[in-house]
């Protein structure tokens, strides 16, 4: 995992081939292990690995969001901007929208670090892609949102979750009109 992070920091143009697919697969497997309440022996290992994977995902999404944001700002100011790079990055990261339901399922976690990382990743994904994933508002996911909204009493947490729900329910992000 450390090699992936180092490589991610060194490659400014794009990710290593297959990184998005690999991170998605490992994250899905690790989250399944973490959410499996029957196997308490592996919970600590799964917790550590899950936090590392969520951290990698978070950095990937921050990188993409920053590139898109800078491109949009450059276009707004009339200085141009590398729209092709931003478009490519959005296309490369598009499979990560398949993780939206998984991230929603991680929100009710008793571990506050997992909640924080999952909510940050979820927020970035819906900022970049809106409600592109049809399964994101399933009854199971709505139950997870309801559970978290009942127990998270901090206004900051509630606002973040309500913004996520609003973006998931609303139209896909209008970012495509700029490209």
PDB file of C-alpha atoms in Angstrom:
ATOM      1  CA  UNK A   1       0.000   0.000   0.000  1.00  0.00           C
ATOM      2  CA  UNK A   2       2.831   2.409   0.769  1.00  0.00           C
ATOM      3  CA  UNK A   3       4.201   1.939  -2.757  1.00  0.00           C
ATOM      4  CA  UNK A   4       0.811   2.899  -4.170  1.00  0.00           C
ATOM      5  CA  UNK A   5       0.756   6.100  -2.125  1.00  0.00           C
ATOM      6  CA  UNK A   6       4.285   7.031  -3.149  1.00  0.00           C
ATOM      7  CA  UNK A   7       3.494   6.294  -6.785  1.00  0.00           C
ATOM      8  CA  UNK A   8       0.268   8.284  -6.510  1.00  0.00           C
ATOM      9  CA  UNK A   9       2.164  11.314  -5.245  1.00  0.00           C
ATOM     10  CA  UNK A  10       4.783  11.038  -7.989  1.00  0.00           C
ATOM     11  CA  UNK A  11       2.334  10.767 -10.873  1.00  0.00           C
ATOM     12  CA  UNK A  12       0.739  14.115 -11.467  1.00  0.00           C
ATOM     13  CA  UNK A  13      -0.714  13.347 -14.906  1.00  0.00           C
ATOM     14  CA  UNK A  14      -2.759  10.276 -14.002  1.00  0.00           C
ATOM     15  CA  UNK A  15      -2.914   7.198 -11.851  1.00  0.00           C
ATOM     16  CA  UNK A  16      -1.056   3.979 -12.317  1.00  0.00           C
ATOM     17  CA  UNK A  17      -2.933   1.657 -14.674  1.00  0.00           C
ATOM     18  CA  UNK A  18      -5.539  -0.351 -12.777  1.00  0.00           C
ATOM     19  CA  UNK A  19      -5.232   1.610  -9.524  1.00  0.00           C
ATOM     20  CA  UNK A  20      -8.914   2.565  -9.370  1.00  0.00           C
ATOM     21  CA  UNK A  21     -10.007  -1.024 -10.038  1.00  0.00           C
ATOM     22  CA  UNK A  22      -7.522  -2.440  -7.522  1.00  0.00           C
ATOM     23  CA  UNK A  23      -8.441   0.014  -4.752  1.00  0.00           C
ATOM     24  CA  UNK A  24     -12.155  -0.640  -5.370  1.00  0.00           C
ATOM     25  CA  UNK A  25     -11.775  -4.410  -5.176  1.00  0.00           C
ATOM     26  CA  UNK A  26      -9.616  -4.416  -2.066  1.00  0.00           C
ATOM     27  CA  UNK A  27     -11.881  -1.868  -0.378  1.00  0.00           C
ATOM     28  CA  UNK A  28     -14.972  -3.983  -1.127  1.00  0.00           C
ATOM     29  CA  UNK A  29     -13.327  -7.125   0.275  1.00  0.00           C
ATOM     30  CA  UNK A  30     -12.004  -5.350   3.365  1.00  0.00           C
ATOM     31  CA  UNK A  31     -15.324  -3.631   4.078  1.00  0.00           C
ATOM     32  CA  UNK A  32     -17.111  -6.982   3.792  1.00  0.00           C
ATOM     33  CA  UNK A  33     -14.697  -8.413   6.355  1.00  0.00           C
ATOM     34  CA  UNK A  34     -15.189  -5.364   8.601  1.00  0.00           C
ATOM     35  CA  UNK A  35     -18.989  -5.464   8.333  1.00  0.00           C
ATOM     36  CA  UNK A  36     -19.089  -9.226   8.996  1.00  0.00           C
ATOM     37  CA  UNK A  37     -20.143  -9.147  12.629  1.00  0.00           C
ATOM     38  CA  UNK A  38     -19.721 -12.921  13.034  1.00  0.00           C
ATOM     39  CA  UNK A  39     -15.930 -12.810  12.736  1.00  0.00           C
ATOM     40  CA  UNK A  40     -14.722 -10.635  15.631  1.00  0.00           C
ATOM     41  CA  UNK A  41     -11.159 -12.006  15.427  1.00  0.00           C
ATOM     42  CA  UNK A  42     -10.364 -10.132  12.233  1.00  0.00           C
ATOM     43  CA  UNK A  43     -12.052  -6.863  13.169  1.00  0.00           C
ATOM     44  CA  UNK A  44      -8.855  -5.080  14.261  1.00  0.00           C
ATOM     45  CA  UNK A  45      -6.956  -6.119  11.151  1.00  0.00           C
ATOM     46  CA  UNK A  46      -9.884  -5.174   8.927  1.00  0.00           C
ATOM     47  CA  UNK A  47     -10.235  -1.862  10.769  1.00  0.00           C
ATOM     48  CA  UNK A  48      -6.602  -0.871  10.173  1.00  0.00           C
ATOM     49  CA  UNK A  49      -6.671  -1.945   6.543  1.00  0.00           C
ATOM     50  CA  UNK A  50     -10.036  -0.268   5.955  1.00  0.00           C
ATOM     51  CA  UNK A  51      -8.771   3.024   7.370  1.00  0.00           C
ATOM     52  CA  UNK A  52      -5.698   2.853   5.113  1.00  0.00           C
ATOM     53  CA  UNK A  53      -7.804   2.127   2.045  1.00  0.00           C
ATOM     54  CA  UNK A  54     -10.271   4.881   2.868  1.00  0.00           C
ATOM     55  CA  UNK A  55      -7.328   7.245   3.264  1.00  0.00           C
ATOM     56  CA  UNK A  56      -5.986   6.291  -0.181  1.00  0.00           C
ATOM     57  CA  UNK A  57      -9.457   6.701  -1.682  1.00  0.00           C
ATOM     58  CA  UNK A  58      -9.814  10.074   0.015  1.00  0.00           C
ATOM     59  CA  UNK A  59      -6.524  11.315  -1.439  1.00  0.00           C
ATOM     60  CA  UNK A  60      -7.460  10.067  -4.911  1.00  0.00           C
ATOM     61  CA  UNK A  61     -10.773  11.931  -4.727  1.00  0.00           C
ATOM     62  CA  UNK A  62      -9.178  15.102  -3.347  1.00  0.00           C
ATOM     63  CA  UNK A  63      -6.698  15.051  -6.220  1.00  0.00           C
ATOM     64  CA  UNK A  64      -9.497  14.671  -8.782  1.00  0.00           C
ATOM     65  CA  UNK A  65     -11.662  17.333  -7.118  1.00  0.00           C
ATOM     66  CA  UNK A  66      -8.758  19.793  -7.042  1.00  0.00           C
ATOM     67  CA  UNK A  67      -7.961  19.261 -10.723  1.00  0.00           C
ATOM     68  CA  UNK A  68     -11.614  19.723 -11.679  1.00  0.00           C
ATOM     69  CA  UNK A  69     -11.961  22.778  -9.444  1.00  0.00           C
ATOM     70  CA  UNK A  70      -8.827  24.419 -10.857  1.00  0.00           C
ATOM     71  CA  UNK A  71      -9.974  23.706 -14.413  1.00  0.00           C
ATOM     72  CA  UNK A  72     -13.399  25.216 -13.773  1.00  0.00           C
ATOM     73  CA  UNK A  73     -11.847  28.276 -12.122  1.00  0.00           C
ATOM     74  CA  UNK A  74      -9.462  28.746 -15.041  1.00  0.00           C
ATOM     75  CA  UNK A  75     -12.364  28.540 -17.497  1.00  0.00           C
ATOM     76  CA  UNK A  76     -14.410  30.980 -15.455  1.00  0.00           C
ATOM     77  CA  UNK A  77     -11.535  33.476 -15.442  1.00  0.00           C
ATOM     78  CA  UNK A  78     -11.037  33.005 -19.161  1.00  0.00           C
ATOM     79  CA  UNK A  79      -7.500  31.677 -18.829  1.00  0.00           C
ATOM     80  CA  UNK A  80      -8.408  28.300 -20.283  1.00  0.00           C
ATOM     81  CA  UNK A  81      -7.466  25.204 -18.391  1.00  0.00           C
ATOM     82  CA  UNK A  82      -6.583  21.635 -19.212  1.00  0.00           C
ATOM     83  CA  UNK A  83     -10.107  20.329 -19.634  1.00  0.00           C
ATOM     84  CA  UNK A  84      -8.878  17.121 -21.232  1.00  0.00           C
ATOM     85  CA  UNK A  85      -6.919  16.174 -18.116  1.00  0.00           C
ATOM     86  CA  UNK A  86      -9.896  16.933 -15.868  1.00  0.00           C
ATOM     87  CA  UNK A  87     -12.242  14.941 -18.137  1.00  0.00           C
ATOM     88  CA  UNK A  88      -9.856  11.988 -18.214  1.00  0.00           C
ATOM     89  CA  UNK A  89      -9.517  12.032 -14.451  1.00  0.00           C
ATOM     90  CA  UNK A  90     -13.294  12.050 -14.021  1.00  0.00           C
ATOM     91  CA  UNK A  91     -13.611   9.127 -16.442  1.00  0.00           C
ATOM     92  CA  UNK A  92     -10.824   7.171 -14.744  1.00  0.00           C
ATOM     93  CA  UNK A  93     -12.430   7.675 -11.325  1.00  0.00           C
ATOM     94  CA  UNK A  94     -16.007   6.991 -12.521  1.00  0.00           C
ATOM     95  CA  UNK A  95     -15.916   3.312 -11.387  1.00  0.00           C
ATOM     96  CA  UNK A  96     -15.449   4.592  -7.833  1.00  0.00           C
ATOM     97  CA  UNK A  97     -19.135   5.569  -7.852  1.00  0.00           C
ATOM     98  CA  UNK A  98     -19.793   1.849  -7.346  1.00  0.00           C
ATOM     99  CA  UNK A  99     -18.448   2.366  -3.810  1.00  0.00           C
ATOM    100  CA  UNK A 100     -21.178   4.847  -2.840  1.00  0.00           C
ATOM    101  CA  UNK A 101     -23.477   2.203  -1.330  1.00  0.00           C
ATOM    102  CA  UNK A 102     -20.572   0.604   0.503  1.00  0.00           C
ATOM    103  CA  UNK A 103     -19.527   3.963   1.971  1.00  0.00           C
ATOM    104  CA  UNK A 104     -23.106   4.597   3.076  1.00  0.00           C
ATOM    105  CA  UNK A 105     -23.131   1.201   4.829  1.00  0.00           C
ATOM    106  CA  UNK A 106     -19.929   2.175   6.675  1.00  0.00           C
ATOM    107  CA  UNK A 107     -21.433   5.409   8.054  1.00  0.00           C
ATOM    108  CA  UNK A 108     -23.143   3.823  11.102  1.00  0.00           C
ATOM    109  CA  UNK A 109     -19.792   2.368  12.202  1.00  0.00           C
ATOM    110  CA  UNK A 110     -19.041   2.660  15.900  1.00  0.00           C
ATOM    111  CA  UNK A 111     -15.474   3.634  14.977  1.00  0.00           C
ATOM    112  CA  UNK A 112     -15.448   7.414  14.573  1.00  0.00           C
ATOM    113  CA  UNK A 113     -12.391   7.324  12.287  1.00  0.00           C
ATOM    114  CA  UNK A 114     -14.159   5.024   9.856  1.00  0.00           C
ATOM    115  CA  UNK A 115     -17.248   7.264   9.955  1.00  0.00           C
ATOM    116  CA  UNK A 116     -15.101  10.346   9.284  1.00  0.00           C
ATOM    117  CA  UNK A 117     -13.182   8.821   6.365  1.00  0.00           C
ATOM    118  CA  UNK A 118     -16.260   7.173   4.837  1.00  0.00           C
ATOM    119  CA  UNK A 119     -18.294  10.393   5.069  1.00  0.00           C
ATOM    120  CA  UNK A 120     -15.460  12.455   3.544  1.00  0.00           C
ATOM    121  CA  UNK A 121     -15.060  10.015   0.642  1.00  0.00           C
ATOM    122  CA  UNK A 122     -18.813   9.851   0.136  1.00  0.00           C
ATOM    123  CA  UNK A 123     -19.078  13.632   0.127  1.00  0.00           C
ATOM    124  CA  UNK A 124     -16.337  13.974  -2.483  1.00  0.00           C
ATOM    125  CA  UNK A 125     -17.849  11.265  -4.682  1.00  0.00           C
ATOM    126  CA  UNK A 126     -21.258  12.930  -4.748  1.00  0.00           C
ATOM    127  CA  UNK A 127     -19.660  16.338  -5.335  1.00  0.00           C
ATOM    128  CA  UNK A 128     -17.886  14.944  -8.384  1.00  0.00           C
ATOM    129  CA  UNK A 129     -20.603  12.644  -9.752  1.00  0.00           C
ATOM    130  CA  UNK A 130     -23.891  13.590  -8.115  1.00  0.00           C
ATOM    131  CA  UNK A 131     -26.573  10.915  -8.035  1.00  0.00           C
ATOM    132  CA  UNK A 132     -25.085   8.871 -10.865  1.00  0.00           C
ATOM    133  CA  UNK A 133     -25.364   5.577  -8.976  1.00  0.00           C
ATOM    134  CA  UNK A 134     -28.959   4.317  -9.030  1.00  0.00           C
ATOM    135  CA  UNK A 135     -28.511   1.945  -6.058  1.00  0.00           C
ATOM    136  CA  UNK A 136     -27.380   4.701  -3.729  1.00  0.00           C
ATOM    137  CA  UNK A 137     -30.879   5.441  -2.411  1.00  0.00           C
ATOM    138  CA  UNK A 138     -31.883   1.840  -1.714  1.00  0.00           C
ATOM    139  CA  UNK A 139     -33.980   1.120   1.401  1.00  0.00           C
ATOM    140  CA  UNK A 140     -30.903  -0.382   3.086  1.00  0.00           C
ATOM    141  CA  UNK A 141     -28.894   2.789   2.448  1.00  0.00           C
ATOM    142  CA  UNK A 142     -31.751   5.004   3.597  1.00  0.00           C
ATOM    143  CA  UNK A 143     -31.832   3.006   6.846  1.00  0.00           C
ATOM    144  CA  UNK A 144     -28.104   3.679   7.273  1.00  0.00           C
ATOM    145  CA  UNK A 145     -28.627   7.409   6.721  1.00  0.00           C
ATOM    146  CA  UNK A 146     -31.538   7.444   9.174  1.00  0.00           C
ATOM    147  CA  UNK A 147     -29.485   5.621  11.806  1.00  0.00           C
ATOM    148  CA  UNK A 148     -26.536   7.967  11.458  1.00  0.00           C
ATOM    149  CA  UNK A 149     -28.699  11.105  11.446  1.00  0.00           C
ATOM    150  CA  UNK A 150     -30.319   9.977  14.700  1.00  0.00           C
ATOM    151  CA  UNK A 151     -27.024   9.418  16.495  1.00  0.00           C
ATOM    152  CA  UNK A 152     -24.814  12.153  15.060  1.00  0.00           C
ATOM    153  CA  UNK A 153     -25.814  15.176  17.080  1.00  0.00           C
ATOM    154  CA  UNK A 154     -23.172  17.563  15.753  1.00  0.00           C
ATOM    155  CA  UNK A 155     -24.640  20.037  13.293  1.00  0.00           C
ATOM    156  CA  UNK A 156     -21.558  19.709  11.059  1.00  0.00           C
ATOM    157  CA  UNK A 157     -22.116  15.967  10.659  1.00  0.00           C
ATOM    158  CA  UNK A 158     -25.838  16.353  10.026  1.00  0.00           C
ATOM    159  CA  UNK A 159     -25.281  19.068   7.407  1.00  0.00           C
ATOM    160  CA  UNK A 160     -22.714  16.950   5.591  1.00  0.00           C
ATOM    161  CA  UNK A 161     -25.053  13.941   5.507  1.00  0.00           C
ATOM    162  CA  UNK A 162     -28.019  16.019   4.369  1.00  0.00           C
ATOM    163  CA  UNK A 163     -25.904  17.568   1.564  1.00  0.00           C
ATOM    164  CA  UNK A 164     -24.895  14.068   0.474  1.00  0.00           C
ATOM    165  CA  UNK A 165     -28.528  12.913   0.442  1.00  0.00           C
ATOM    166  CA  UNK A 166     -29.574  16.029  -1.478  1.00  0.00           C
ATOM    167  CA  UNK A 167     -26.934  15.386  -4.141  1.00  0.00           C
ATOM    168  CA  UNK A 168     -27.818  11.699  -4.374  1.00  0.00           C
ATOM    169  CA  UNK A 169     -31.507  12.468  -4.815  1.00  0.00           C
ATOM    170  CA  UNK A 170     -30.923  15.414  -7.149  1.00  0.00           C
ATOM    171  CA  UNK A 171     -29.788  15.494 -10.720  1.00  0.00           C
ATOM    172  CA  UNK A 172     -26.279  14.380 -11.701  1.00  0.00           C
ATOM    173  CA  UNK A 173     -23.782  17.154 -11.270  1.00  0.00           C
ATOM    174  CA  UNK A 174     -23.791  19.833 -13.962  1.00  0.00           C
ATOM    175  CA  UNK A 175     -20.027  19.636 -14.243  1.00  0.00           C
ATOM    176  CA  UNK A 176     -20.460  17.974 -17.643  1.00  0.00           C
ATOM    177  CA  UNK A 177     -21.763  21.196 -19.201  1.00  0.00           C
ATOM    178  CA  UNK A 178     -18.326  22.723 -18.741  1.00  0.00           C
ATOM    179  CA  UNK A 179     -16.547  19.960 -20.632  1.00  0.00           C
TER     180      UNK A 179
END
